[in-house]
Amino acid sequence: MHAEQQLSKSLKPRHLSMIAIAGVIGAGLFVGSGAAIQQAGPGILVAYAAAGLVVILVMRMLGEMAAANPETGSFSTYADKALGRWAGFSIGWLYAWFWVIVLGIEATAGAAIMHRWVPGIDQWVWALLLMVLLTLTNLGSVKSYGEFEFWFASIKVAAIVLFLVFGAAAILGLVPGVPAPGLDNLINNGGFMPNGPGAVLAGILVVVFSFFGAEIATIAAGESENPVDAVKKAVKSTVWRILVFYIGSIAVVVTLLPWNSASVAKSPYVAVIELFGIPGAGTIMDVVVLTSVLSCLNSGLYTASRMLFSLSTRGDAPRSWTRISKRGVPAAAVLASTVVGFVTVGLNYVAPDTVFLFLVNTSGAIALFVWLVISSSQLILRRRMGAAAKHLQLKMWLFPYLTWAAIISIVALLIGMVIVESTRESLLLSLALAAVVVAVGVLRYRRQGAKAIGLPAPAQRTPVEESRR
């Protein structure tokens, strides 16, 4: 039996729904949006809308492929089929690398909050405890991962919904002590685009990476009771999630407060909560951000381990990582992700401005690489289907025009990263890492039909590999 078929199928629709939401709402929305607003002013709404549109198109394409063939490897397995084994190998390893690096970032961020609350315990101890906690969660069962993510996401959603409700009421002048701002903060202080259209375009490069993570739902769908329905619901709801949670909440911030306010730059959401006169705004936001951090840690471990597991089942990673525990969890792949995660956390304390910063920069553009591979794979696989495409349960809109529009937009973003000085180094280092991984993949599969290094003998091929022959 194929190893992937032994994974537990215990994720329920409510888990998948919240996993999809949690993938979109990260700590970057609550913390990083302040810098973006300072850069582009109220015009940052245009940047969020443009970046959100690209993500919506990418998710629709991924949803089409995932609904037709839900697999734990998600876009990596689709790249295998569309572009070649080298592509699936390359993007799978790059994606796993991205999430392992994220573990170091998020564990440190969460530890900083815990250290502020309990300064008697060193920050590195908190980072270690958070990593151990989420590792045990992922080793327990996929259902325990789903439950944690469900409640983490529920807290984030509740916080944003309350924020939007209070924000809308304040804008309408319904909150005592808060005068209705009208359009003053949107058109005064230099206008809607105070730093010009160029700043808005540069802002897209800042905010686009906030949306990365929505694709986790298509990976988790392989361990759900009804993967096809789960994927369809998750992808279809991406549109309103982005519109409401991101654009809606940012609109509240720039409408209620001047974009160039120092409090907005520091923490826009705390600034708005303080405007409402709610005591303990900073602590409230710390709780929400810590929840987002734990959610990201939880998802990062899960996603990295599942991608490593998928790579292993295809012969692109150590075969020992295919081992499944009695609870239906790829425990070896989880531990492999955890070990590297602990190393990155350690580097963040030992050499934060040298080694760790270098590693972070090597993952800076991986989101765009993943989206480009998803778009290219969908374009190729859909064309191969021909007339059979009419039977797809979920289809990309206006194919192939919007697919090409997404591809052109992603390439434009990559070009933008070269032009903008603050993102240039990250792109170049990401490209260097990608070039090395792709070179290994191409060399590994340079002869079509030849037995690649480390792959099982033909008689031992998995059903997935046999289907590609």
CSV table of C-alpha atoms in Angstrom, one decimal:
chain,number,residue,atom,x,y,z
A,1,MET,CA,0.0,0.0,0.0
A,2,HIS,CA,1.2,3.5,-0.8
A,3,ALA,CA,2.5,5.2,2.3
A,4,GLU,CA,0.4,8.3,1.7
A,5,GLN,CA,-2.7,6.2,2.0
A,6,GLN,CA,-1.8,5.3,5.6
A,7,LEU,CA,-2.0,8.9,6.8
A,8,SER,CA,-4.8,9.5,9.3
A,9,LYS,CA,-7.9,11.0,7.6
A,10,SER,CA,-9.2,12.6,10.8
A,11,LEU,CA,-9.4,16.3,9.8
A,12,LYS,CA,-13.0,17.5,9.8
A,13,PRO,CA,-14.5,20.2,7.6
A,14,ARG,CA,-14.4,22.7,10.5
A,15,HIS,CA,-10.6,22.0,10.8
A,16,LEU,CA,-10.0,22.6,7.1
A,17,SER,CA,-12.1,25.8,7.1
A,18,MET,CA,-10.1,27.3,10.0
A,19,ILE,CA,-6.8,26.0,8.7
A,20,ALA,CA,-7.5,27.9,5.5
A,21,ILE,CA,-8.4,31.1,7.5
A,22,ALA,CA,-5.4,30.7,9.8
A,23,GLY,CA,-3.1,30.5,6.7
A,24,VAL,CA,-4.3,33.9,5.5
A,25,ILE,CA,-4.3,35.7,8.9
A,26,GLY,CA,-0.7,35.9,10.2
A,27,ALA,CA,1.2,38.0,12.7
A,28,GLY,CA,2.3,40.1,9.7
A,29,LEU,CA,-1.2,41.6,9.4
A,30,PHE,CA,-1.2,42.8,13.0
A,31,VAL,CA,2.4,43.9,13.2
A,32,GLY,CA,3.9,44.4,9.8
A,33,SER,CA,1.1,46.4,8.3
A,34,GLY,CA,2.2,49.5,10.2
A,35,ALA,CA,5.4,49.8,8.1
A,36,ALA,CA,3.4,49.3,4.9
A,37,ILE,CA,1.0,52.1,5.8
A,38,GLN,CA,3.9,54.4,6.6
A,39,GLN,CA,5.4,53.6,3.2
A,40,ALA,CA,2.4,54.2,1.0
A,41,GLY,CA,-0.2,56.1,3.1
A,42,PRO,CA,-3.9,55.3,2.6
A,43,GLY,CA,-2.9,54.1,-0.9
A,44,ILE,CA,-1.7,50.9,0.8
A,45,LEU,CA,-5.3,49.7,0.3
A,46,VAL,CA,-4.6,49.5,-3.4
A,47,ALA,CA,-1.5,47.4,-2.7
A,48,TYR,CA,-3.4,45.0,-0.5
A,49,ALA,CA,-6.1,44.7,-3.1
A,50,ALA,CA,-3.6,44.0,-5.9
A,51,ALA,CA,-1.6,41.5,-3.9
A,52,GLY,CA,-4.9,39.9,-2.7
A,53,LEU,CA,-6.1,39.5,-6.3
A,54,VAL,CA,-2.9,37.6,-7.3
A,55,VAL,CA,-3.3,35.3,-4.3
A,56,ILE,CA,-7.0,34.7,-5.1
A,57,LEU,CA,-6.1,33.7,-8.7
A,58,VAL,CA,-3.3,31.4,-7.5
A,59,MET,CA,-5.5,29.7,-4.9
A,60,ARG,CA,-8.2,29.2,-7.6
A,61,MET,CA,-5.6,27.5,-9.8
A,62,LEU,CA,-4.3,25.4,-7.0
A,63,GLY,CA,-7.9,24.5,-5.9
A,64,GLU,CA,-8.6,23.3,-9.4
A,65,MET,CA,-5.7,20.9,-9.3
A,66,ALA,CA,-6.3,19.9,-5.7
A,67,ALA,CA,-10.0,19.2,-6.2
A,68,ALA,CA,-9.1,16.9,-9.1
A,69,ASN,CA,-6.3,15.2,-7.3
A,70,PRO,CA,-6.0,15.9,-3.6
A,71,GLU,CA,-2.5,14.9,-2.4
A,72,THR,CA,-0.3,15.7,0.7
A,73,GLY,CA,2.4,17.0,-1.6
A,74,SER,CA,0.0,19.4,-3.2
A,75,PHE,CA,1.7,21.8,-5.8
A,76,SER,CA,4.9,19.8,-5.6
A,77,THR,CA,3.3,16.7,-7.0
A,78,TYR,CA,1.4,18.7,-9.6
A,79,ALA,CA,4.8,20.3,-10.7
A,80,ASP,CA,6.1,16.7,-11.0
A,81,LYS,CA,3.4,15.9,-13.5
A,82,ALA,CA,3.4,19.2,-15.3
A,83,LEU,CA,7.0,20.4,-15.5
A,84,GLY,CA,9.0,17.2,-14.6
A,85,ARG,CA,10.4,15.4,-11.6
A,86,TRP,CA,13.1,18.1,-11.2
A,87,ALA,CA,10.4,20.7,-10.7
A,88,GLY,CA,8.5,18.8,-8.0
A,89,PHE,CA,11.8,18.0,-6.3
A,90,SER,CA,13.0,21.6,-6.3
A,91,ILE,CA,9.8,23.4,-5.3
A,92,GLY,CA,9.1,20.8,-2.6
A,93,TRP,CA,12.5,21.3,-0.9
A,94,LEU,CA,12.3,25.1,-1.3
A,95,TYR,CA,8.9,25.2,0.3
A,96,ALA,CA,10.0,22.9,3.2
A,97,TRP,CA,13.0,25.2,3.7
A,98,PHE,CA,10.8,28.3,3.9
A,99,TRP,CA,8.7,26.9,6.7
A,100,VAL,CA,11.7,25.6,8.7
A,101,ILE,CA,13.1,29.1,8.6
A,102,VAL,CA,9.7,30.5,9.7
A,103,LEU,CA,9.9,28.3,12.8
A,104,GLY,CA,13.0,30.2,13.9
A,105,ILE,CA,11.3,33.6,13.3
A,106,GLU,CA,8.0,32.8,14.9
A,107,ALA,CA,9.5,30.9,18.0
A,108,THR,CA,11.6,34.0,18.7
A,109,ALA,CA,8.7,36.4,18.3
A,110,GLY,CA,6.5,34.3,20.6
A,111,ALA,CA,9.3,34.0,23.2
A,112,ALA,CA,9.7,37.8,23.2
A,113,ILE,CA,6.1,38.2,24.2
A,114,MET,CA,6.3,35.5,26.9
A,115,HIS,CA,9.5,37.1,28.2
A,116,ARG,CA,7.7,40.4,28.6
A,117,TRP,CA,5.0,38.7,30.7
A,118,VAL,CA,7.4,36.6,32.7
A,119,PRO,CA,10.8,38.3,32.6
A,120,GLY,CA,12.2,35.9,35.2
A,121,ILE,CA,12.6,33.2,32.5
A,122,ASP,CA,15.1,33.8,29.7
A,123,GLN,CA,13.8,34.4,26.2
A,124,TRP,CA,15.6,31.4,24.7
A,125,VAL,CA,13.9,29.1,27.3
A,126,TRP,CA,10.5,30.3,26.1
A,127,ALA,CA,11.5,29.7,22.5
A,128,LEU,CA,12.5,26.1,23.4
A,129,LEU,CA,9.3,25.5,25.4
A,130,LEU,CA,7.1,26.8,22.5
A,131,MET,CA,8.9,24.5,20.0
A,132,VAL,CA,8.6,21.5,22.3
A,133,LEU,CA,4.9,22.2,22.8
A,134,LEU,CA,4.0,22.4,19.1
A,135,THR,CA,6.3,19.4,18.3
A,136,LEU,CA,4.3,17.3,20.8
A,137,THR,CA,1.1,18.5,19.3
A,138,ASN,CA,2.2,17.5,15.8
A,139,LEU,CA,3.5,14.2,16.9
A,140,GLY,CA,0.2,13.4,18.8
A,141,SER,CA,-2.1,13.1,15.8
A,142,VAL,CA,-3.3,15.1,12.8
A,143,LYS,CA,-6.5,15.7,14.7
A,144,SER,CA,-4.6,17.4,17.6
A,145,TYR,CA,-2.9,19.7,15.0
A,146,GLY,CA,-6.4,20.4,13.5
A,147,GLU,CA,-7.9,21.2,17.0
A,148,PHE,CA,-5.0,23.5,17.9
A,149,GLU,CA,-5.3,25.3,14.6
A,150,PHE,CA,-9.1,25.5,14.9
A,151,TRP,CA,-8.9,27.3,18.2
A,152,PHE,CA,-5.9,29.5,17.3
A,153,ALA,CA,-7.8,30.6,14.1
A,154,SER,CA,-11.0,31.1,16.1
A,155,ILE,CA,-9.3,33.6,18.4
A,156,LYS,CA,-7.8,35.5,15.4
A,157,VAL,CA,-11.1,35.6,13.6
A,158,ALA,CA,-13.0,36.8,16.7
A,159,ALA,CA,-10.4,39.5,17.3
A,160,ILE,CA,-10.6,40.8,13.7
A,161,VAL,CA,-14.4,40.6,13.6
A,162,LEU,CA,-14.6,42.7,16.8
A,163,PHE,CA,-12.1,45.1,15.4
A,164,LEU,CA,-14.2,45.5,12.2
A,165,VAL,CA,-17.4,45.9,14.1
A,166,PHE,CA,-16.0,48.6,16.5
A,167,GLY,CA,-14.2,50.2,13.6
A,168,ALA,CA,-17.3,50.5,11.4
A,169,ALA,CA,-19.2,51.9,14.3
A,170,ALA,CA,-16.5,54.5,15.0
A,171,ILE,CA,-16.4,55.5,11.3
A,172,LEU,CA,-20.2,56.0,11.4
A,173,GLY,CA,-19.8,58.1,14.6
A,174,LEU,CA,-21.5,55.5,16.8
A,175,VAL,CA,-18.7,55.1,19.4
A,176,PRO,CA,-19.0,57.7,22.3
A,177,GLY,CA,-16.0,59.9,22.5
A,178,VAL,CA,-14.7,59.1,19.0
A,179,PRO,CA,-15.8,61.7,16.4
A,180,ALA,CA,-16.7,60.4,12.9
A,181,PRO,CA,-13.6,61.0,10.8
A,182,GLY,CA,-15.3,61.1,7.4
A,183,LEU,CA,-12.7,61.1,4.6
A,184,ASP,CA,-10.3,63.4,6.3
A,185,ASN,CA,-7.6,60.9,7.0
A,186,LEU,CA,-7.9,59.4,3.5
A,187,ILE,CA,-7.4,62.6,1.6
A,188,ASN,CA,-5.6,65.0,4.0
A,189,ASN,CA,-1.9,64.7,5.0
A,190,GLY,CA,-0.7,64.6,1.4
A,191,GLY,CA,-3.7,62.9,-0.2
A,192,PHE,CA,-4.6,59.2,-0.9
A,193,MET,CA,-1.1,58.5,-2.3
A,194,PRO,CA,1.1,60.9,-0.4
A,195,ASN,CA,4.3,59.3,-1.5
A,196,GLY,CA,3.2,58.7,-5.1
A,197,PRO,CA,2.1,55.6,-7.1
A,198,GLY,CA,5.7,54.3,-6.9
A,199,ALA,CA,5.4,53.9,-3.1
A,200,VAL,CA,2.1,52.0,-3.6
A,201,LEU,CA,3.8,49.7,-6.1
A,202,ALA,CA,6.7,49.1,-3.7
A,203,GLY,CA,4.1,48.5,-1.0
A,204,ILE,CA,2.8,45.5,-3.0
A,205,LEU,CA,6.2,43.9,-2.5
A,206,VAL,CA,5.9,44.4,1.3
A,207,VAL,CA,2.3,43.1,1.7
A,208,VAL,CA,2.2,40.3,-0.8
A,209,PHE,CA,4.1,38.0,1.4
A,210,SER,CA,1.5,38.4,4.2
A,211,PHE,CA,-0.8,36.3,2.2
A,212,PHE,CA,1.5,33.3,1.9
A,213,GLY,CA,0.1,30.3,3.8
A,214,ALA,CA,-3.3,30.1,2.2
A,215,GLU,CA,-2.1,27.0,0.3
A,216,ILE,CA,-1.7,25.0,3.5
A,217,ALA,CA,-5.4,24.0,3.3
A,218,THR,CA,-4.7,22.1,0.1
A,219,ILE,CA,-1.9,20.2,1.8
A,220,ALA,CA,-4.0,19.4,4.8
A,221,ALA,CA,-6.9,18.3,2.6
A,222,GLY,CA,-5.1,15.0,1.9
A,223,GLU,CA,-5.8,14.1,5.6
A,224,SER,CA,-9.4,15.1,5.7
A,225,GLU,CA,-12.5,12.9,5.6
A,226,ASN,CA,-13.7,14.5,2.3
A,227,PRO,CA,-10.8,16.2,0.7
A,228,VAL,CA,-12.5,17.3,-2.5
A,229,ASP,CA,-15.3,19.2,-0.7
A,230,ALA,CA,-12.8,20.6,1.8
A,231,VAL,CA,-10.6,22.0,-1.0
A,232,LYS,CA,-13.6,23.5,-2.8
A,233,LYS,CA,-14.9,25.3,0.3
A,234,ALA,CA,-11.5,26.6,1.3
A,235,VAL,CA,-10.6,28.0,-2.1
A,236,LYS,CA,-14.0,29.6,-2.6
A,237,SER,CA,-13.9,31.3,0.7
A,238,THR,CA,-10.4,32.8,0.1
A,239,VAL,CA,-12.0,35.7,-1.8
A,240,TRP,CA,-14.1,37.0,1.1
A,241,ARG,CA,-11.5,36.3,3.7
A,242,ILE,CA,-9.0,38.5,1.9
A,243,LEU,CA,-11.5,41.2,1.2
A,244,VAL,CA,-13.0,41.3,4.8
A,245,PHE,CA,-10.0,40.5,7.0
A,246,TYR,CA,-7.2,42.2,5.3
A,247,ILE,CA,-8.6,45.1,3.2
A,248,GLY,CA,-11.4,45.7,5.7
A,249,SER,CA,-9.3,46.0,8.7
A,250,ILE,CA,-6.6,48.1,7.0
A,251,ALA,CA,-9.4,50.4,5.7
A,252,VAL,CA,-10.5,50.9,9.3
A,253,VAL,CA,-7.0,51.8,10.4
A,254,VAL,CA,-6.3,54.4,7.6
A,255,THR,CA,-9.8,55.9,7.9
A,256,LEU,CA,-9.8,56.4,11.7
A,257,LEU,CA,-6.1,57.5,12.1
A,258,PRO,CA,-3.7,59.7,10.1
A,259,TRP,CA,-1.4,57.4,8.1
A,260,ASN,CA,1.7,59.2,9.3
A,261,SER,CA,0.9,58.9,13.0
A,262,ALA,CA,3.8,57.5,15.0
A,263,SER,CA,1.3,55.2,16.8
A,264,VAL,CA,0.2,53.7,13.5
A,265,ALA,CA,3.8,53.0,12.5
A,266,LYS,CA,4.4,51.2,15.8
A,267,SER,CA,1.3,49.1,15.9
A,268,PRO,CA,-1.8,50.2,13.9
A,269,TYR,CA,-4.2,47.8,15.6
A,270,VAL,CA,-3.1,48.9,19.1
A,271,ALA,CA,-3.5,52.5,18.1
A,272,VAL,CA,-7.1,52.0,17.0
A,273,ILE,CA,-7.9,50.0,20.2
A,274,GLU,CA,-6.5,52.9,22.2
A,275,LEU,CA,-8.6,55.3,20.2
A,276,PHE,CA,-11.7,53.4,21.4
A,277,GLY,CA,-10.6,53.9,25.0
A,278,ILE,CA,-10.3,50.2,25.7
A,279,PRO,CA,-7.8,49.6,28.6
A,280,GLY,CA,-4.8,47.3,28.1
A,281,ALA,CA,-4.7,47.7,24.3
A,282,GLY,CA,-1.1,46.5,24.2
A,283,THR,CA,-1.8,43.4,26.2
A,284,ILE,CA,-4.8,42.5,24.1
A,285,MET,CA,-2.7,42.8,21.0
A,286,ASP,CA,0.1,40.7,22.5
A,287,VAL,CA,-2.4,37.9,23.1
A,288,VAL,CA,-3.7,38.1,19.5
A,289,VAL,CA,-0.1,38.2,18.1
A,290,LEU,CA,1.0,35.3,20.4
A,291,THR,CA,-1.9,33.3,19.1
A,292,SER,CA,-0.9,34.1,15.5
A,293,VAL,CA,2.7,33.1,16.3
A,294,LEU,CA,1.6,29.8,17.9
A,295,SER,CA,-0.7,29.2,14.9
A,296,CYS,CA,2.2,29.8,12.5
A,297,LEU,CA,4.5,27.5,14.5
A,298,ASN,CA,1.9,24.8,14.5
A,299,SER,CA,1.3,25.1,10.8
A,300,GLY,CA,4.9,25.5,10.0
A,301,LEU,CA,5.8,22.2,11.6
A,302,TYR,CA,2.9,20.5,10.0
A,303,THR,CA,3.5,21.9,6.5
A,304,ALA,CA,7.2,21.3,6.5
A,305,SER,CA,6.8,17.7,7.7
A,306,ARG,CA,4.1,16.9,5.2
A,307,MET,CA,6.1,18.2,2.3
A,308,LEU,CA,9.2,16.2,3.5
A,309,PHE,CA,7.0,13.2,3.8
A,310,SER,CA,5.6,13.6,0.3
A,311,LEU,CA,9.1,14.1,-1.1
A,312,SER,CA,10.2,10.9,0.7
A,313,THR,CA,7.3,8.9,-0.8
A,314,ARG,CA,8.5,10.0,-4.2
A,315,GLY,CA,12.2,9.1,-3.5
A,316,ASP,CA,13.3,12.7,-3.2
A,317,ALA,CA,14.1,12.6,0.5
A,318,PRO,CA,15.4,9.8,2.9
A,319,ARG,CA,13.0,6.8,2.7
A,320,SER,CA,13.0,6.6,6.5
A,321,TRP,CA,10.8,9.8,6.5
A,322,THR,CA,7.9,7.8,5.1
A,323,ARG,CA,7.4,6.0,8.4
A,324,ILE,CA,3.9,6.4,9.9
A,325,SER,CA,3.2,6.2,13.6
A,326,LYS,CA,0.3,4.2,15.0
A,327,ARG,CA,-1.7,7.5,15.1
A,328,GLY,CA,-1.3,8.0,11.4
A,329,VAL,CA,1.3,10.7,11.7
A,330,PRO,CA,4.6,10.8,9.7
A,331,ALA,CA,6.6,11.1,12.9
A,332,ALA,CA,10.0,10.8,11.3
A,333,ALA,CA,9.3,13.7,9.0
A,334,VAL,CA,7.9,15.8,11.9
A,335,LEU,CA,11.1,15.1,13.9
A,336,ALA,CA,13.3,16.0,10.9
A,337,SER,CA,11.5,19.3,10.6
A,338,THR,CA,11.8,19.9,14.3
A,339,VAL,CA,15.5,19.3,14.5
A,340,VAL,CA,16.2,21.8,11.7
A,341,GLY,CA,13.7,24.1,13.4
A,342,PHE,CA,15.6,24.0,16.7
A,343,VAL,CA,18.8,24.8,14.9
A,344,THR,CA,17.3,27.9,13.3
A,345,VAL,CA,15.9,29.0,16.6
A,346,GLY,CA,19.4,28.6,18.1
A,347,LEU,CA,21.0,30.5,15.3
A,348,ASN,CA,18.5,33.4,15.9
A,349,TYR,CA,20.0,33.8,19.4
A,350,VAL,CA,23.7,33.0,18.6
A,351,ALA,CA,24.1,34.9,15.3
A,352,PRO,CA,20.9,36.9,14.6
A,353,ASP,CA,22.5,39.5,12.4
A,354,THR,CA,24.8,37.2,10.4
A,355,VAL,CA,24.0,33.6,9.9
A,356,PHE,CA,20.3,33.7,10.7
A,357,LEU,CA,19.7,36.9,8.7
A,358,PHE,CA,21.4,35.2,5.7
A,359,LEU,CA,19.2,32.1,6.0
A,360,VAL,CA,16.1,34.3,6.3
A,361,ASN,CA,17.0,36.2,3.1
A,362,THR,CA,17.5,32.9,1.2
A,363,SER,CA,13.8,32.2,1.8
A,364,GLY,CA,12.5,35.8,1.0
A,365,ALA,CA,11.2,35.1,-2.5
A,366,ILE,CA,10.2,31.5,-2.2
A,367,ALA,CA,6.5,32.5,-2.0
A,368,LEU,CA,6.7,34.0,-5.4
A,369,PHE,CA,8.5,30.9,-6.8
A,370,VAL,CA,5.8,28.7,-5.4
A,371,TRP,CA,3.0,30.8,-6.9
A,372,LEU,CA,4.8,30.8,-10.3
A,373,VAL,CA,5.1,27.0,-10.2
A,374,ILE,CA,1.4,26.6,-9.3
A,375,SER,CA,0.4,28.9,-12.1
A,376,SER,CA,2.6,27.2,-14.7
A,377,SER,CA,1.5,23.7,-13.6
A,378,GLN,CA,-2.2,24.6,-13.8
A,379,LEU,CA,-1.6,26.1,-17.3
A,380,ILE,CA,0.0,22.9,-18.6
A,381,LEU,CA,-2.2,20.3,-16.8
A,382,ARG,CA,-5.4,22.0,-17.8
A,383,ARG,CA,-4.3,22.1,-21.5
A,384,ARG,CA,-3.4,18.4,-21.3
A,385,MET,CA,-6.9,17.6,-20.2
A,386,GLY,CA,-8.5,19.0,-23.3
A,387,ALA,CA,-12.2,18.3,-23.5
A,388,ALA,CA,-12.1,16.3,-20.2
A,389,ALA,CA,-11.7,19.7,-18.4
A,390,LYS,CA,-15.4,20.2,-18.6
A,391,HIS,CA,-15.8,17.5,-15.8
A,392,LEU,CA,-13.6,19.4,-13.3
A,393,GLN,CA,-15.4,20.1,-10.0
A,394,LEU,CA,-13.6,23.4,-9.6
A,395,LYS,CA,-12.4,25.5,-12.5
A,396,MET,CA,-10.1,28.4,-12.9
A,397,TRP,CA,-12.0,31.5,-14.1
A,398,LEU,CA,-11.5,32.6,-17.8
A,399,PHE,CA,-8.8,30.1,-18.5
A,400,PRO,CA,-6.2,30.7,-19.9
A,401,TYR,CA,-6.4,34.5,-19.7
A,402,LEU,CA,-6.4,34.9,-16.0
A,403,THR,CA,-3.8,32.2,-15.6
A,404,TRP,CA,-1.5,34.2,-17.9
A,405,ALA,CA,-2.4,37.4,-16.0
A,406,ALA,CA,-1.3,35.8,-12.7
A,407,ILE,CA,1.9,34.5,-14.3
A,408,ILE,CA,2.7,38.0,-15.7
A,409,SER,CA,1.9,39.6,-12.3
A,410,ILE,CA,4.2,37.2,-10.4
A,411,VAL,CA,7.1,37.8,-12.8
A,412,ALA,CA,6.5,41.6,-12.5
A,413,LEU,CA,6.7,41.2,-8.7
A,414,LEU,CA,10.0,39.4,-9.1
A,415,ILE,CA,11.3,42.2,-11.3
A,416,GLY,CA,10.1,44.7,-8.7
A,417,MET,CA,12.2,42.9,-6.1
A,418,VAL,CA,15.3,43.5,-8.2
A,419,ILE,CA,14.5,47.2,-8.7
A,420,VAL,CA,13.6,48.0,-5.1
A,421,GLU,CA,16.8,48.1,-3.1
A,422,SER,CA,15.3,46.9,0.2
A,423,THR,CA,14.3,43.6,-1.4
A,424,ARG,CA,17.1,43.1,-3.9
A,425,GLU,CA,19.4,41.1,-1.6
A,426,SER,CA,16.6,38.8,-0.5
A,427,LEU,CA,15.7,38.0,-4.1
A,428,LEU,CA,19.3,37.4,-5.2
A,429,LEU,CA,19.9,35.0,-2.3
A,430,SER,CA,16.6,33.2,-2.9
A,431,LEU,CA,17.5,32.9,-6.6
A,432,ALA,CA,20.9,31.5,-5.6
A,433,LEU,CA,19.4,28.9,-3.3
A,434,ALA,CA,16.8,28.0,-6.0
A,435,ALA,CA,19.5,27.7,-8.6
A,436,VAL,CA,21.4,25.2,-6.5
A,437,VAL,CA,18.3,23.1,-5.7
A,438,VAL,CA,17.1,23.2,-9.3
A,439,ALA,CA,20.6,22.1,-10.5
A,440,VAL,CA,20.5,19.2,-8.1
A,441,GLY,CA,17.0,18.3,-9.4
A,442,VAL,CA,18.0,18.5,-13.0
A,443,LEU,CA,21.1,16.4,-12.6
A,444,ARG,CA,19.1,13.9,-10.6
A,445,TYR,CA,16.6,13.5,-13.4
A,446,ARG,CA,18.7,14.5,-16.4
A,447,ARG,CA,17.9,11.4,-18.4
A,448,GLN,CA,14.2,10.9,-19.1
A,449,GLY,CA,13.2,7.4,-18.0
A,450,ALA,CA,16.5,6.6,-16.3
A,451,LYS,CA,16.5,5.4,-12.8
A,452,ALA,CA,17.3,8.5,-10.6
A,453,ILE,CA,19.7,8.3,-7.7
A,454,GLY,CA,17.9,7.1,-4.6
A,455,LEU,CA,14.7,6.1,-6.3
A,456,PRO,CA,13.3,2.6,-5.7
A,457,ALA,CA,13.8,0.0,-8.4
A,458,PRO,CA,11.1,-0.1,-11.1
A,459,ALA,CA,9.4,-3.2,-9.5
A,460,GLN,CA,9.0,-1.2,-6.3
A,461,ARG,CA,7.5,2.0,-7.8
A,462,THR,CA,4.7,3.6,-5.9
A,463,PRO,CA,1.2,3.9,-7.6
A,464,VAL,CA,1.8,7.6,-8.0
A,465,GLU,CA,5.1,7.0,-9.8
A,466,GLU,CA,3.5,4.3,-12.0
A,467,SER,CA,0.7,6.6,-13.0
A,468,ARG,CA,3.3,9.0,-14.5
A,469,ARG,CA,5.0,6.4,-16.7
